[in-house]
């Protein structure tokens, strides 16, 4: 099938590449010429494991191409995915900014020729697919098309695997013809018996927000329980294991940490709160999860201060990991972007390392942060080390070497990577989350 993807951001690029890998002929369109030129050469603007190889392979095999030109990409396509960005509105009110979606609908409308399905892949408020439909109808009354919603559930760092082996595919469609097109797109997954759930368009749109909000609630829940564990002297790792074994609860997303970040949970929880307000409803649990998440970051700052004896002033802190999670270079809403500026403001010196995120960090962290080549350089003569992101290469650090090179052996593990008893044995003053 000929498929066109509008937007070569994270979602568009992964979707386009994986659909080409399925055997479809995919054209990815973006307005930014420089980006398209780089992509044509197989140069990827983001770090996502395996994506560069897959892009190069599908370009070579002739199933994937990149262009800025809609004039041929649209009329030839049976399915057109809109995968442009939906950032939080600049008004600061939590609403998703739909400017790019509306612009995409306007731009594709004049070129629609044969029957096609316009599929929203971006995370958009309920009702957006209908808006897209109205825009296209008014721009090109003769266009023969259906709209559909097909939310994505990819995790950064694991996106290709998530696309190729999804737990489920959700399609919001209203005509049999559109349903058939979507089934044909995902046919290669039938062999893996991955379920396709057909819903109304509105249900599909809301499903994405509900899934992300539920996971955000789960994380905030365990973070709060971790804090209770600290107060009581209980162990959150044992507790999470014990409750996670209950199939009704599930063991995933029960890892306490410095609060969730990234481009999805913070943005989508706020957007959901705004969407439901418009319908006169409330999602109090989601609001509470958002509040707990902010409080968790503030709590981490206090924890670090306490471990430094009450003051950050003049202290050198080694920070391991800056991105919002491992296997990405994404710094959007990373806990580091709240915690590090707060430490700098109180006079700390920060020496930071991240395997993939240092270039992005330089764009969003204060210029005083010093970047180093590896974890050991970050902790040299430091008064404390903070393990901020659980990259694999920080999971088996030479702790004896670290202990001997630090000025004060204070280890603050915000991801519960290390065993408290072992750290004590090694002579560290060790603090983690929700464990003694
Ligand atoms: C999330 C969802 O997991 C995807 O299903 C969804 O498609 C995506 O958002 C999206 O809407 O595009 P992502 O933001 O890439 O994916 O990352 P996650 O692995 O979900 O992690 C999000 C944040 O939660 C990270 O900061 C992570 O450190 C934190 N987290 C996750 C915890 O603190 N504890 C956990 O147990 C799990």
Short mmCIF file of C-alpha atoms and ligand atoms in Angstrom, two decimals:
data_model
loop_
_atom_site.label_atom_id
_atom_site.label_comp_id
_atom_site.label_asym_id
_atom_site.label_seq_id
_atom_site.Cartn_x
_atom_site.Cartn_y
_atom_site.Cartn_z
CA UNK A 1 0.00 0.00 0.00
CA UNK A 2 1.17 3.58 -0.65
CA UNK A 3 1.30 5.43 2.63
CA UNK A 4 2.23 9.05 3.32
CA UNK A 5 3.31 10.32 6.72
CA UNK A 6 3.07 14.03 7.48
CA UNK A 7 5.70 15.04 10.05
CA UNK A 8 9.08 13.38 10.58
CA UNK A 9 9.31 13.91 14.31
CA UNK A 10 9.71 10.98 16.66
CA UNK A 11 6.31 9.37 15.99
CA UNK A 12 6.25 10.05 12.24
CA UNK A 13 9.71 8.73 11.64
CA UNK A 14 9.26 5.55 13.66
CA UNK A 15 5.81 4.90 12.14
CA UNK A 16 6.96 5.52 8.57
CA UNK A 17 10.07 3.41 8.92
CA UNK A 18 8.30 0.48 10.57
CA UNK A 19 5.47 0.53 8.01
CA UNK A 20 8.10 0.43 5.24
CA UNK A 21 9.66 -2.52 7.04
CA UNK A 22 6.23 -4.22 6.89
CA UNK A 23 6.50 -3.93 3.09
CA UNK A 24 4.42 -0.81 2.41
CA UNK A 25 5.67 2.03 0.22
CA UNK A 26 6.08 4.98 2.53
CA UNK A 27 6.71 8.64 1.78
CA UNK A 28 7.60 10.82 4.77
CA UNK A 29 6.90 14.52 4.32
CA UNK A 30 8.24 17.39 6.36
CA UNK A 31 8.45 21.14 5.82
CA UNK A 32 11.99 21.43 7.07
CA UNK A 33 14.16 20.99 3.99
CA UNK A 34 17.40 20.52 5.88
CA UNK A 35 15.86 17.68 7.92
CA UNK A 36 14.57 15.96 4.77
CA UNK A 37 17.98 16.29 3.07
CA UNK A 38 19.65 14.66 6.07
CA UNK A 39 17.05 11.89 6.22
CA UNK A 40 17.54 11.14 2.53
CA UNK A 41 21.16 10.41 3.41
CA UNK A 42 19.99 8.18 6.25
CA UNK A 43 20.92 10.72 8.97
CA UNK A 44 18.49 10.57 11.88
CA UNK A 45 17.79 13.73 13.93
CA UNK A 46 17.01 11.78 17.16
CA UNK A 47 18.63 8.94 19.03
CA UNK A 48 16.45 5.82 18.97
CA UNK A 49 18.15 2.42 19.10
CA UNK A 50 18.01 0.60 15.76
CA UNK A 51 16.20 3.36 13.88
CA UNK A 52 19.17 4.47 11.76
CA UNK A 53 19.79 0.94 10.49
CA UNK A 54 16.12 0.41 9.67
CA UNK A 55 15.83 3.76 7.85
CA UNK A 56 18.95 3.02 5.77
CA UNK A 57 17.73 -0.50 4.94
CA UNK A 58 14.31 0.64 3.77
CA UNK A 59 15.72 3.53 1.72
CA UNK A 60 18.07 1.10 -0.02
CA UNK A 61 15.29 -1.40 -0.63
CA UNK A 62 13.18 1.37 -2.19
CA UNK A 63 10.25 1.32 0.24
CA UNK A 64 11.00 4.52 2.16
CA UNK A 65 11.54 8.01 0.80
CA UNK A 66 11.57 11.54 2.15
CA UNK A 67 10.28 14.72 0.56
CA UNK A 68 9.03 18.24 1.23
CA UNK A 69 6.63 17.98 -1.69
CA UNK A 70 2.98 17.14 -1.00
CA UNK A 71 1.86 17.34 -4.63
CA UNK A 72 2.72 13.74 -5.46
CA UNK A 73 2.88 12.29 -1.96
CA UNK A 74 -0.83 12.92 -1.28
CA UNK A 75 -2.72 11.84 -4.43
CA UNK A 76 -0.82 8.53 -4.60
CA UNK A 77 -1.48 7.56 -1.00
CA UNK A 78 -4.27 5.31 0.21
CA UNK A 79 -3.48 6.16 3.82
CA UNK A 80 -2.18 9.50 5.09
CA UNK A 81 -0.94 9.60 8.67
CA UNK A 82 -0.81 12.95 10.41
CA UNK A 83 2.07 12.72 12.88
CA UNK A 84 2.93 16.35 13.52
CA UNK A 85 3.74 17.74 16.97
CA UNK A 86 1.07 18.70 19.51
CA UNK A 87 3.07 20.57 22.15
CA UNK A 88 1.46 22.07 25.24
CA UNK A 89 0.03 25.41 24.19
CA UNK A 90 2.26 28.47 24.74
CA UNK A 91 -0.62 30.00 26.70
CA UNK A 92 0.57 27.81 29.54
CA UNK A 93 -2.93 26.48 30.23
CA UNK A 94 -2.19 22.80 29.55
CA UNK A 95 -4.17 22.64 26.31
CA UNK A 96 -2.56 20.82 23.38
CA UNK A 97 -1.59 23.22 20.61
CA UNK A 98 -3.32 22.00 17.43
CA UNK A 99 -1.85 24.58 15.06
CA UNK A 100 0.28 21.99 13.25
CA UNK A 101 -2.60 19.50 12.89
CA UNK A 102 -4.92 22.12 11.44
CA UNK A 103 -2.19 23.34 9.08
CA UNK A 104 -1.51 19.76 7.92
CA UNK A 105 -5.24 19.20 7.19
CA UNK A 106 -5.36 22.43 5.16
CA UNK A 107 -2.25 21.59 3.21
CA UNK A 108 -3.20 18.07 2.21
CA UNK A 109 -6.82 18.88 1.28
CA UNK A 110 -6.25 20.28 -2.24
CA UNK A 111 -4.23 17.23 -3.33
CA UNK A 112 -6.71 14.56 -2.25
CA UNK A 113 -7.78 12.69 -5.33
CA UNK A 114 -8.81 9.02 -5.02
CA UNK A 115 -10.35 7.62 -1.84
CA UNK A 116 -7.97 7.83 1.09
CA UNK A 117 -8.03 7.60 4.87
CA UNK A 118 -6.58 10.47 6.91
CA UNK A 119 -5.32 8.93 10.12
CA UNK A 120 -4.39 10.91 13.21
CA UNK A 121 -1.34 9.42 14.85
CA UNK A 122 -0.46 12.47 16.95
CA UNK A 123 -1.84 12.60 20.48
CA UNK A 124 -4.79 14.92 20.06
CA UNK A 125 -7.77 16.01 22.15
CA UNK A 126 -11.09 14.30 21.64
CA UNK A 127 -12.83 15.86 18.66
CA UNK A 128 -9.69 16.62 16.63
CA UNK A 129 -10.36 14.04 13.92
CA UNK A 130 -13.74 15.72 13.33
CA UNK A 131 -12.00 19.08 13.06
CA UNK A 132 -9.62 17.63 10.49
CA UNK A 133 -12.64 16.28 8.60
CA UNK A 134 -14.34 19.68 8.60
CA UNK A 135 -11.20 21.51 7.49
CA UNK A 136 -10.66 19.15 4.56
CA UNK A 137 -14.32 19.28 3.55
CA UNK A 138 -14.31 23.06 3.47
CA UNK A 139 -10.96 23.29 1.65
CA UNK A 140 -11.87 20.62 -0.93
CA UNK A 141 -15.59 19.74 -1.04
CA UNK A 142 -14.95 17.09 -3.70
CA UNK A 143 -12.42 15.11 -1.66
CA UNK A 144 -13.33 11.45 -1.13
CA UNK A 145 -11.94 10.47 2.27
CA UNK A 146 -12.54 9.18 5.77
CA UNK A 147 -10.82 10.24 8.96
CA UNK A 148 -9.57 7.80 11.58
CA UNK A 149 -7.71 7.85 14.87
CA UNK A 150 -4.88 5.40 15.47
CA UNK A 151 -3.05 6.38 18.67
CA UNK A 152 0.48 5.13 19.21
CA UNK A 153 1.76 3.55 22.40
CA UNK A 154 5.49 3.59 21.63
CA UNK A 155 8.04 4.17 24.34
CA UNK A 156 11.12 6.15 23.47
CA UNK A 157 14.14 3.91 23.54
CA UNK A 158 12.02 0.84 22.72
CA UNK A 159 9.92 2.30 19.91
CA UNK A 160 10.77 -0.15 17.14
CA UNK A 161 10.06 -3.18 19.25
CA UNK A 162 6.84 -1.56 20.54
CA UNK A 163 5.74 -0.90 16.95
CA UNK A 164 6.63 -4.36 15.69
CA UNK A 165 5.20 -6.21 18.71
CA UNK A 166 2.44 -4.01 20.12
CA UNK A 167 0.23 -5.22 22.98
CA UNK A 168 -2.70 -3.97 20.88
CA UNK A 169 -3.57 -1.67 18.03
CA UNK A 170 -6.41 0.76 18.54
CA UNK A 171 -8.28 2.08 15.54
CA UNK A 172 -11.06 4.63 15.74
CA UNK A 173 -12.99 4.33 12.47
CA UNK A 174 -16.49 4.92 11.25
CA UNK A 175 -16.70 3.29 7.86
CA UNK A 176 -16.05 -0.28 6.77
CA UNK A 177 -13.80 1.03 4.01
CA UNK A 178 -11.56 2.91 6.44
CA UNK A 179 -11.51 -0.09 8.79
CA UNK A 180 -10.33 -2.29 5.93
CA UNK A 181 -7.53 0.11 5.02
CA UNK A 182 -6.26 0.12 8.61
CA UNK A 183 -6.51 -3.66 8.86
CA UNK A 184 -4.49 -3.94 5.64
CA UNK A 185 -1.82 -1.61 7.01
CA UNK A 186 -1.37 -3.77 10.12
CA UNK A 187 -1.86 -7.13 8.36
CA UNK A 188 1.79 -8.13 8.87
CA UNK A 189 1.04 -8.25 12.61
CA UNK A 190 -1.73 -10.87 12.21
CA UNK A 191 0.84 -13.63 12.30
CA UNK A 192 1.90 -12.43 15.74
CA UNK A 193 -1.77 -12.43 16.71
CA UNK A 194 -1.64 -8.87 17.97
CA UNK A 195 -5.22 -7.73 18.66
CA UNK A 196 -6.75 -4.85 16.74
CA UNK A 197 -9.44 -3.05 18.69
CA UNK A 198 -11.93 -1.07 16.62
CA UNK A 199 -13.69 1.73 18.44
CA UNK A 200 -15.44 4.99 17.68
CA UNK A 201 -13.13 7.84 16.75
CA UNK A 202 -13.71 9.63 20.07
CA UNK A 203 -13.00 6.47 22.07
CA UNK A 204 -9.70 5.95 20.27
CA UNK A 205 -8.69 9.56 20.89
CA UNK A 206 -9.49 9.30 24.58
CA UNK A 207 -7.84 5.86 24.93
CA UNK A 208 -4.41 7.35 24.37
CA UNK A 209 -4.86 9.94 27.14
CA UNK A 210 -6.38 7.36 29.48
CA UNK A 211 -3.45 4.95 28.96
CA UNK A 212 -0.80 7.59 29.62
CA UNK A 213 -2.71 9.06 32.54
CA UNK A 214 -3.14 5.62 34.11
CA UNK A 215 0.60 4.94 33.87
CA UNK A 216 1.38 8.38 35.28
CA UNK A 217 -0.98 7.66 38.19
CA UNK A 218 0.75 4.32 38.76
CA UNK A 219 4.16 5.98 38.97
CA UNK A 220 2.94 8.74 41.27
CA UNK A 221 1.27 6.11 43.42
CA UNK A 222 4.46 4.14 43.93
CA UNK A 223 6.44 7.35 44.48
CA UNK A 224 4.07 8.32 47.27
CA UNK A 225 4.20 4.84 48.76
CA UNK A 226 8.02 5.02 48.58
CA UNK A 227 7.91 8.19 50.62
CA UNK A 228 5.66 6.45 53.16
CA UNK A 229 8.18 3.59 53.25
CA UNK A 230 10.91 6.08 54.12
CA UNK A 231 8.84 7.47 56.99
CA UNK A 232 7.93 4.04 58.32
CA UNK A 233 11.22 2.27 57.67
CA UNK A 234 9.74 -0.16 55.12
CA UNK A 235 11.26 -1.23 51.79
CA UNK A 236 9.50 -0.12 48.61
CA UNK A 237 11.40 -2.56 46.36
CA UNK A 238 10.06 -5.55 48.30
CA UNK A 239 6.65 -3.94 48.53
CA UNK A 240 6.46 -3.25 44.76
CA UNK A 241 7.49 -6.81 44.02
CA UNK A 242 4.83 -8.14 46.37
CA UNK A 243 1.95 -6.02 45.07
CA UNK A 244 3.11 -6.35 41.43
CA UNK A 245 2.71 -10.12 41.58
CA UNK A 246 -1.00 -9.60 41.92
CA UNK A 247 -2.13 -9.92 38.31
CA UNK A 248 -4.72 -7.21 38.86
CA UNK A 249 -1.97 -4.74 39.72
CA UNK A 250 0.94 -5.88 37.51
CA UNK A 251 4.62 -5.35 38.13
CA UNK A 252 5.34 -2.79 35.42
CA UNK A 253 5.56 0.93 36.13
CA UNK A 254 6.04 0.39 39.83
CA UNK A 255 9.60 1.71 39.98
CA UNK A 256 9.92 4.74 42.20
CA UNK A 257 12.11 7.57 40.95
CA UNK A 258 12.57 11.32 40.80
CA UNK A 259 9.19 11.73 39.07
CA UNK A 260 8.09 10.93 35.54
CA UNK A 261 9.28 13.14 32.67
CA UNK A 262 9.47 13.03 28.90
CA UNK A 263 7.38 14.44 26.12
CA UNK A 264 4.25 12.43 26.92
CA UNK A 265 3.15 11.93 30.53
CA UNK A 266 3.61 15.55 31.69
CA UNK A 267 1.96 16.96 28.56
CA UNK A 268 -0.83 14.39 28.22
CA UNK A 269 -1.91 14.44 31.86
CA UNK A 270 -2.30 18.22 31.71
CA UNK A 271 -4.11 18.02 28.37
CA UNK A 272 -6.52 15.39 29.74
CA UNK A 273 -7.32 17.63 32.71
CA UNK A 274 -8.17 20.47 30.31
CA UNK A 275 -10.18 18.26 27.94
CA UNK A 276 -12.44 16.91 30.68
CA UNK A 277 -12.96 20.40 32.11
CA UNK A 278 -14.53 21.41 28.81
CA UNK A 279 -17.09 18.67 29.31
CA UNK A 280 -17.76 19.78 32.90
CA UNK A 281 -16.05 16.66 34.25
CA UNK A 282 -13.06 16.07 36.47
CA UNK A 283 -10.16 13.63 36.70
CA UNK A 284 -9.17 14.22 40.31
CA UNK A 285 -6.89 11.20 40.43
CA UNK A 286 -4.91 12.47 37.45
CA UNK A 287 -4.67 15.96 39.00
CA UNK A 288 -3.34 14.37 42.17
CA UNK A 289 -0.76 12.37 40.18
CA UNK A 290 0.46 15.58 38.53
CA UNK A 291 0.73 17.27 41.93
CA UNK A 292 2.59 14.29 43.42
CA UNK A 293 4.99 14.36 40.48
CA UNK A 294 5.94 18.01 41.08
CA UNK A 295 6.28 17.34 44.80
CA UNK A 296 8.52 14.35 44.07
CA UNK A 297 11.00 16.53 42.19
CA UNK A 298 11.02 19.05 45.05
CA UNK A 299 11.51 16.19 47.49
CA UNK A 300 14.56 15.01 45.54
CA UNK A 301 16.11 18.48 45.83
CA UNK A 302 15.56 18.40 49.60
CA UNK A 303 16.94 14.84 49.82
CA UNK A 304 20.13 15.95 48.05
CA UNK A 305 20.48 18.99 50.32
CA UNK A 306 20.07 16.83 53.41
CA UNK A 307 22.71 14.40 52.15
CA UNK A 308 25.07 17.35 51.67
CA UNK A 309 24.67 18.29 55.33
CA UNK A 310 22.05 20.99 54.75
CA UNK A 311 23.75 23.16 52.14
CA UNK A 312 24.75 22.82 48.50
CA UNK A 313 26.88 25.95 48.54
CA UNK A 314 30.44 25.32 47.26
CA UNK A 315 29.83 21.56 46.92
CA UNK A 316 30.80 19.65 43.79
CA UNK A 317 28.14 17.20 42.65
CA UNK A 318 28.68 14.54 40.00
CA UNK A 319 25.48 13.80 38.07
CA UNK A 320 25.14 10.51 36.21
CA UNK A 321 22.39 10.61 33.60
CA UNK A 322 20.48 13.65 32.38
CA UNK A 323 17.82 12.37 29.95
CA UNK A 324 14.31 11.62 31.21
CA UNK A 325 15.02 7.90 30.87
CA UNK A 326 17.74 5.68 29.35
CA UNK A 327 18.16 4.91 25.63
CA UNK A 328 17.09 8.33 24.44
CA UNK A 329 18.67 11.75 24.01
CA UNK A 330 15.37 13.43 24.91
CA UNK A 331 15.58 16.02 27.67
CA UNK A 332 11.98 17.18 27.55
CA UNK A 333 10.65 17.52 31.11
CA UNK A 334 13.52 15.39 32.40
CA UNK A 335 13.76 15.58 36.22
CA UNK A 336 17.34 16.85 35.68
CA UNK A 337 15.93 20.06 34.19
CA UNK A 338 14.25 20.87 37.53
CA UNK A 339 16.78 19.41 39.95
CA UNK A 340 20.06 20.69 38.46
CA UNK A 341 19.03 24.38 38.16
CA UNK A 342 17.82 24.28 41.81
CA UNK A 343 21.20 22.91 42.97
CA UNK A 344 23.12 25.49 40.91
CA UNK A 345 21.01 28.29 42.29
CA UNK A 346 22.09 27.33 45.80
CA UNK A 347 25.75 27.42 44.88
CA UNK A 348 26.55 23.82 43.88
CA UNK A 349 29.02 22.99 41.13
CA UNK A 350 27.67 20.37 38.72
CA UNK A 351 29.80 17.92 36.78
CA UNK A 352 27.54 15.85 34.55
CA UNK A 353 27.70 12.88 32.24
CA UNK A 354 25.11 11.23 30.01
CA UNK A 355 25.79 8.65 27.29
CA UNK A 356 23.55 10.30 24.66
CA UNK A 357 21.96 13.40 26.16
CA UNK A 358 24.80 15.89 26.60
CA UNK A 359 24.21 17.75 23.37
CA UNK A 360 20.50 18.22 24.11
CA UNK A 361 21.31 19.10 27.74
CA UNK A 362 23.42 22.02 26.64
CA UNK A 363 20.33 23.53 25.05
CA UNK A 364 18.17 23.34 28.16
CA UNK A 365 20.40 23.30 31.27
CA UNK A 366 22.18 26.40 32.66
CA UNK A 367 25.57 27.07 31.04
CA UNK A 368 27.42 26.57 34.34
CA UNK A 369 27.01 22.78 34.08
CA UNK A 370 30.33 21.14 33.26
CA UNK A 371 30.08 18.11 30.96
CA UNK A 372 32.60 15.29 31.24
CA UNK A 373 33.52 12.22 29.22
CA UNK A 374 32.57 9.47 31.65
CA UNK A 375 31.07 8.64 35.02
CA UNK A 376 34.44 8.48 36.78
CA UNK A 377 35.41 11.99 35.67
CA UNK A 378 32.06 13.23 36.98
CA UNK A 379 32.71 11.96 40.50
CA UNK A 380 36.38 12.90 40.85
CA UNK A 381 36.82 14.95 44.04
CA UNK A 382 33.04 15.34 44.26
CA UNK A 383 31.16 15.86 47.50
CA UNK A 384 28.29 13.73 46.24
CA UNK A 385 27.15 11.74 43.25
CA UNK A 386 23.56 11.65 42.00
CA UNK A 387 22.45 8.75 39.85
CA UNK A 388 19.70 10.56 37.94
CA UNK A 389 18.98 8.21 34.99
CA UNK A 390 19.44 4.43 35.07
CA UNK A 391 21.51 3.94 31.90
CA UNK A 392 22.92 0.40 31.74
CA UNK A 393 26.48 1.67 31.93
CA UNK A 394 25.75 3.10 35.42
CA UNK A 395 24.40 -0.20 36.71
CA UNK A 396 27.76 -1.87 37.20
CA UNK A 397 30.04 1.01 38.15
CA UNK A 398 33.38 0.27 39.80
CA UNK A 399 32.13 1.45 43.17
CA UNK A 400 35.47 1.01 44.94
CA UNK A 401 37.12 3.26 42.39
CA UNK A 402 34.34 5.80 42.80
CA UNK A 403 34.64 5.70 46.58
CA UNK A 404 38.38 6.29 46.41
CA UNK A 405 38.19 9.25 44.01
CA UNK A 406 35.37 11.18 45.71
CA UNK A 407 36.10 13.86 48.28
CA UNK A 408 33.10 12.67 50.31
CA UNK A 409 31.57 9.30 49.52
CA UNK A 410 27.94 10.43 49.35
CA UNK A 411 25.88 8.46 46.82
CA UNK A 412 22.32 9.56 46.03
CA UNK A 413 20.62 6.93 43.92
CA UNK A 414 17.37 8.36 42.53
CA UNK A 415 16.62 5.17 40.57
CA UNK A 416 17.22 2.53 43.23
CA UNK A 417 19.88 0.84 41.10
CA UNK A 418 22.15 -0.26 43.95
CA UNK A 419 21.61 -2.37 47.08
CA UNK A 420 21.63 -0.23 50.22
CA UNK A 421 23.41 -2.91 52.32
CA UNK A 422 26.23 -3.30 49.78
CA UNK A 423 26.69 0.48 49.52
CA UNK A 424 26.97 0.72 53.28
CA UNK A 425 29.52 -2.09 53.30
CA UNK A 426 31.58 -0.16 50.76
CA UNK A 427 31.55 2.86 53.06
CA UNK A 428 29.17 5.11 51.17
CA UNK A 429 26.70 7.43 52.80
CA UNK A 430 23.90 6.15 50.58
CA UNK A 431 20.41 7.41 49.97
CA UNK A 432 17.82 6.05 47.57
CA UNK A 433 14.04 6.15 47.35
CA UNK A 434 11.84 4.31 49.79
CA UNK A 435 14.51 1.94 51.10
CA UNK A 436 16.44 2.02 54.34
C1 LIG B 1 5.13 6.83 27.30
C2 LIG B 1 4.28 5.55 27.28
O1 LIG B 1 4.92 4.53 28.06
C3 LIG B 1 4.07 5.04 25.85
O2 LIG B 1 3.20 3.93 25.86
C4 LIG B 1 3.44 6.17 25.01
O3 LIG B 1 3.27 5.81 23.66
C5 LIG B 1 4.35 7.38 25.06
O4 LIG B 1 4.52 7.79 26.43
C6 LIG B 1 3.73 8.48 24.25
O5 LIG B 1 2.67 8.98 24.63
O6 LIG B 1 4.24 8.79 23.16
P1 LIG B 1 7.76 7.35 27.15
O7 LIG B 1 7.37 8.74 27.58
O8 LIG B 1 8.67 7.17 25.99
O9 LIG B 1 6.43 6.50 26.81
O10 LIG B 1 8.50 6.66 28.36
P2 LIG B 1 8.12 5.69 29.58
O11 LIG B 1 8.98 4.51 29.49
O12 LIG B 1 6.67 5.48 29.69
O13 LIG B 1 8.62 6.57 30.82
C7 LIG B 1 8.04 7.83 31.12
C8 LIG B 1 8.60 8.38 32.43
O14 LIG B 1 8.16 7.59 33.53
C9 LIG B 1 10.13 8.37 32.51
O15 LIG B 1 10.55 9.58 33.09
C10 LIG B 1 10.45 7.19 33.41
O16 LIG B 1 11.65 7.33 34.11
C11 LIG B 1 9.26 7.23 34.35
N1 LIG B 1 8.97 5.92 34.99
C12 LIG B 1 8.53 4.87 34.23
C13 LIG B 1 9.11 5.79 36.36
O17 LIG B 1 9.50 6.74 37.06
N2 LIG B 1 8.80 4.58 36.92
C14 LIG B 1 8.37 3.52 36.21
O18 LIG B 1 8.11 2.46 36.80
C15 LIG B 1 8.24 3.68 34.82
#
